[in-house]
Coordinates of C-alpha atoms in Angstrom, one line a residue:
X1 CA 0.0 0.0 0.0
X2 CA 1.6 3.3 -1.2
X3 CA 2.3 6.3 1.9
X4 CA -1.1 8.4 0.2
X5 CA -3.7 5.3 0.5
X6 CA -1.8 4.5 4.2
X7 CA -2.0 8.4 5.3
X8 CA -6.2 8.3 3.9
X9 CA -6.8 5.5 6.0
X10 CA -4.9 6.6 9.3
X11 CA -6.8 9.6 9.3
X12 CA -10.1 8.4 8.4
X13 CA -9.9 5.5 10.8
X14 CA -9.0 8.4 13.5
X15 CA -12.0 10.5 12.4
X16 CA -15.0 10.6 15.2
X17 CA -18.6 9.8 13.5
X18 CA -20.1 12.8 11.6
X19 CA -17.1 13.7 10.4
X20 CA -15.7 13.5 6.8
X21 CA -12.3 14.3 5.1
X22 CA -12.4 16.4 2.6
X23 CA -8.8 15.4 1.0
X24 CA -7.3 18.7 -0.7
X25 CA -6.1 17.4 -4.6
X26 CA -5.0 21.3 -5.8
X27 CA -2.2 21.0 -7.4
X28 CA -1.3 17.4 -7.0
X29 CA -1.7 14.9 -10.3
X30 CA -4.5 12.5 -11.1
X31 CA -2.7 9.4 -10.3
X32 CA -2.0 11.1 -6.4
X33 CA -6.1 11.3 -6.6
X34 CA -6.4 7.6 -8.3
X35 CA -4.4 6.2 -5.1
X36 CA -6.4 7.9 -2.2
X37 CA -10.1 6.9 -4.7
X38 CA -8.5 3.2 -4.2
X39 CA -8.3 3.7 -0.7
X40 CA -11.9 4.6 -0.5
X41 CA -11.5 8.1 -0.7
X42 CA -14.0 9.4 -2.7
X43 CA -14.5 13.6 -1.7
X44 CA -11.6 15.9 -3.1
X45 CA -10.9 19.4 -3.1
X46 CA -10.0 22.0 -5.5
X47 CA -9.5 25.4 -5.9
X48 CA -9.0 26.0 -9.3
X49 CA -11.6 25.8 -11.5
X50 CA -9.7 24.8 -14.7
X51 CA -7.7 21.8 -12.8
X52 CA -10.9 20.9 -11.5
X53 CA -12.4 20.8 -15.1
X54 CA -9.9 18.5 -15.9
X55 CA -10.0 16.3 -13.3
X56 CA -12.9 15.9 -13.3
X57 CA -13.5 14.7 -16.9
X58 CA -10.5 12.2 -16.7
X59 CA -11.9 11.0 -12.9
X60 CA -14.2 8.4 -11.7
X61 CA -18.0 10.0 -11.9
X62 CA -18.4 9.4 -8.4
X63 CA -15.9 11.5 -6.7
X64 CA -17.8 14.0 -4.8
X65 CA -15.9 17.6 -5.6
X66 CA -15.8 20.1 -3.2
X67 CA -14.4 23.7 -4.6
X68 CA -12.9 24.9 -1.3
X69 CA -10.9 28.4 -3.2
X70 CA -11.9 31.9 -3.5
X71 CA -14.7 31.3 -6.8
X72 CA -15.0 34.7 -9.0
X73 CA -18.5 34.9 -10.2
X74 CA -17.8 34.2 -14.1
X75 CA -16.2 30.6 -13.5
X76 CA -19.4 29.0 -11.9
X77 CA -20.6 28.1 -14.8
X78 CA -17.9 25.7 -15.2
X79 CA -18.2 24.2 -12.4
X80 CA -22.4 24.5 -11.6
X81 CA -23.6 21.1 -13.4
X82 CA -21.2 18.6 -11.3
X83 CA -19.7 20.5 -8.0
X84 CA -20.9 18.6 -4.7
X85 CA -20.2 21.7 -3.0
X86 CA -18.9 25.2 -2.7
X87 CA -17.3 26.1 0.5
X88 CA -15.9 29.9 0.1
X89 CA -19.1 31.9 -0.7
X90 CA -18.0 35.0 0.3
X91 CA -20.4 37.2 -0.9
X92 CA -24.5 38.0 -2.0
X93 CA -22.8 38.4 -5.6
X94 CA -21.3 35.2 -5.9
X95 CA -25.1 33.5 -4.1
X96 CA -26.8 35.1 -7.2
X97 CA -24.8 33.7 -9.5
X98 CA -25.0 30.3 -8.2
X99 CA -28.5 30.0 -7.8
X100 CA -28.5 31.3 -11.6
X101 CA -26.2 28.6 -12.7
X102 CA -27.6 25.7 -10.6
X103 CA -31.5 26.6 -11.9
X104 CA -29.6 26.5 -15.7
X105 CA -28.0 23.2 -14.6
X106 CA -31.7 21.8 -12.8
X107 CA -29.4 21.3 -9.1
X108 CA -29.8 22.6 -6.2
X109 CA -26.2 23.6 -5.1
X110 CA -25.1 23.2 -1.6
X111 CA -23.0 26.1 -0.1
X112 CA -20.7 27.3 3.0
X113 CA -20.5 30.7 4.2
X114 CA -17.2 32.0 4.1
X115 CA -16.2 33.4 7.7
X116 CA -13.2 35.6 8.2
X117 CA -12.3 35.1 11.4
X118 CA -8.5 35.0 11.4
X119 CA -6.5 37.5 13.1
X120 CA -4.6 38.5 9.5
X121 CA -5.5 40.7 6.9
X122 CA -7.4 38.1 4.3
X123 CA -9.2 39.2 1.3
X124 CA -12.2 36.7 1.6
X125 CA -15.2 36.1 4.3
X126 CA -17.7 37.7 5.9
X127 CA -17.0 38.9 9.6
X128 CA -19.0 37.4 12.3
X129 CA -21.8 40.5 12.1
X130 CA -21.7 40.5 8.5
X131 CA -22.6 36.7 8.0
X132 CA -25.2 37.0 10.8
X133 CA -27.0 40.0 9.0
X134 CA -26.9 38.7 5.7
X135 CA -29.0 35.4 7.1
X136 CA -31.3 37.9 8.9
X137 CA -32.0 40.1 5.9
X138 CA -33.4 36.7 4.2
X139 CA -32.5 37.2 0.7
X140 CA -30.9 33.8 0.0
X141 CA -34.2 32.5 0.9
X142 CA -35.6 33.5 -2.9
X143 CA -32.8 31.3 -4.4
X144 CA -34.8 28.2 -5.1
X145 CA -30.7 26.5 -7.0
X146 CA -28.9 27.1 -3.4
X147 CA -28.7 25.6 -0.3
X148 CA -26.5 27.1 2.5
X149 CA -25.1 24.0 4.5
X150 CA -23.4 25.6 7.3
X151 CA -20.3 27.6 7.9
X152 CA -16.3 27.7 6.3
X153 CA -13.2 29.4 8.1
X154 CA -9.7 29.3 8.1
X155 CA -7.2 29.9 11.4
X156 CA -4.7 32.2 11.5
X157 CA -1.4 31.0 9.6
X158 CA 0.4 30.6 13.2
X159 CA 2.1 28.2 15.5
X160 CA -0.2 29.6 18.1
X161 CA -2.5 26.8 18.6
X162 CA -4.4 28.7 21.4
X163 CA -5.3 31.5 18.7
X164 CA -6.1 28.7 16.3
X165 CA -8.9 27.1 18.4
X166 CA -9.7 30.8 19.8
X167 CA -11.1 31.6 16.1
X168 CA -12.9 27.9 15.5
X169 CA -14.5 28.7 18.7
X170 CA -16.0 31.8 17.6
X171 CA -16.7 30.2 14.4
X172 CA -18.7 27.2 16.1
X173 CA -20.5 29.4 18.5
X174 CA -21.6 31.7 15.3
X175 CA -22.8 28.1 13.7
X176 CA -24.9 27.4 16.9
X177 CA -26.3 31.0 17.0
X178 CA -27.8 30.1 13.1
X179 CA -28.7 26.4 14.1
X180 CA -30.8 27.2 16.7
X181 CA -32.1 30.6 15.6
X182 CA -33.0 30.9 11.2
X183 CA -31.9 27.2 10.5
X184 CA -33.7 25.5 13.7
X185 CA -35.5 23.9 11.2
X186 CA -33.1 22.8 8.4
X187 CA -31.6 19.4 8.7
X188 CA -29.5 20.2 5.9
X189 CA -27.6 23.2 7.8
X190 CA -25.2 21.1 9.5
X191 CA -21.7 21.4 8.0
X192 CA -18.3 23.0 9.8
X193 CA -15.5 23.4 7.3
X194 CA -12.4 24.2 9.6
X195 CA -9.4 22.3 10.0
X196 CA -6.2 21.6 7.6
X197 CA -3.6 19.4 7.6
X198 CA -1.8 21.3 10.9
X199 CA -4.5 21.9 13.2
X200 CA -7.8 19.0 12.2
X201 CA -7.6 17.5 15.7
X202 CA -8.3 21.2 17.5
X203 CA -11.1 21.6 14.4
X204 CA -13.1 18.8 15.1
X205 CA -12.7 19.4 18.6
X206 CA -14.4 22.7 18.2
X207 CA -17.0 21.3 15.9
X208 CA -15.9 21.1 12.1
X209 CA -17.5 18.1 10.5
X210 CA -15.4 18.9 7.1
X211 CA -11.4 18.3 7.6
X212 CA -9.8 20.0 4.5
X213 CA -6.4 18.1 4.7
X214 CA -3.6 17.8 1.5
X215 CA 0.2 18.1 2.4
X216 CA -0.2 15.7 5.3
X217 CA -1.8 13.0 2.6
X218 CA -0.6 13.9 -0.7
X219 CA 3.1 15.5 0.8
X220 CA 4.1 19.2 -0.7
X221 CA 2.4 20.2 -3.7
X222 CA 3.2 19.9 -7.6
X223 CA 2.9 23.2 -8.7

């Protein structure tokens, strides 16, 4: 068994019920993907619309791709008729334009709200208020093509691994503000995307039930 299809099935095997691996392909060659699918790995995520287009046409139909990168509106399109989901919506803009590709592709397309709550200056996310108004102003609620899932964030690119679970915490309290509040009563609002290949364990231990984890399975990437 090569080191990727032994590193998919120590982590899975460590991986508490409810929550899934989401095992990050960008930048890393089909046959790295081939190996972890023969493992049993079967969701993979990308961030780069053209490599996923690719992969995705020369892949086994059912691998379940997650885009996890910043999406600009006009590469949706691409992407509308076979993404399983989006993680990074960061914006109202980029909602529209799903729910307009996903009615032209007859899905519903599941989503993530983008949080920013890292302690760096990053381009993408709403802040805590900003996501919390934007669910209270109820607009999403006329997009018949997209479902919002739950709740994405990154940690602060630090050793600090107090800070790291300080900012999932905020993030998991923000998810159980919406839970029990606008999306009491929607089953499908259950999804946590935080946690990478550095910090998973503290992520699922402040609620993520999506690890997004690459250089600790596939090693450094092939750019």
């Amino acid at each position: 068994m090569s080191q990727i299809q032994d590193e998919i099935k120590r982590i899975t095997a460590s991986l508490p019920c409810g929550v899934r691996l989401v095992a990050v392909s960008k930048y890393h060659p089909e046959s790295h993907i081939e190996e972890a699918y023969a493992a049993g790995q079967r969701v993979f995520g990308e961030s780069h619309v053209q490599e996923l287009r690719r992969k995705y046409d020369n892949l086994p139909k059912d691998i379940e791709w997650h885009f996890i990168g910043h999406l600009q509106t006009n590469k949706v399109k691409y992407i509308a008729p076979y993404v399983a989901m989006i993680h990074a919506v960061d914006s109202m803009k980029l909602l529209h334009e799903i729910d307009k590709q996903g009615e032209k592709s007859g899905r519903v397309i599941p989503c993530l709200l983008q949080l920013h709550v890292a302690k760096e200056e990053t381009k993408f996310g709403f802040t805590p208020d900003e996501c919390c108004k934007l669910v209270a102003d109820g607009e999403w609620k006329k997009l018949a093509h997209v479902q919002i899932c739950g709740l994405m964030c990154m940690a602060s690119n630090t050793d600090d691994m107090a800070q790291v679970r300080s900012e999932f915490h905020l993030a998991y309290a923000l998810f159980k503000e919406l839970k029990t509040g606008t999306f009491a009563n929607a089953p499908y609002f259950k999804e946590c995307s935080w946690g990478m290949s550095h910090d998973y364990p503290i992520a699922i231990e402040e609620g993520s039930t999506l690890i997004r984890v690459g250089s600790k399975i596939f090693g450094e990437r092939v750019y």
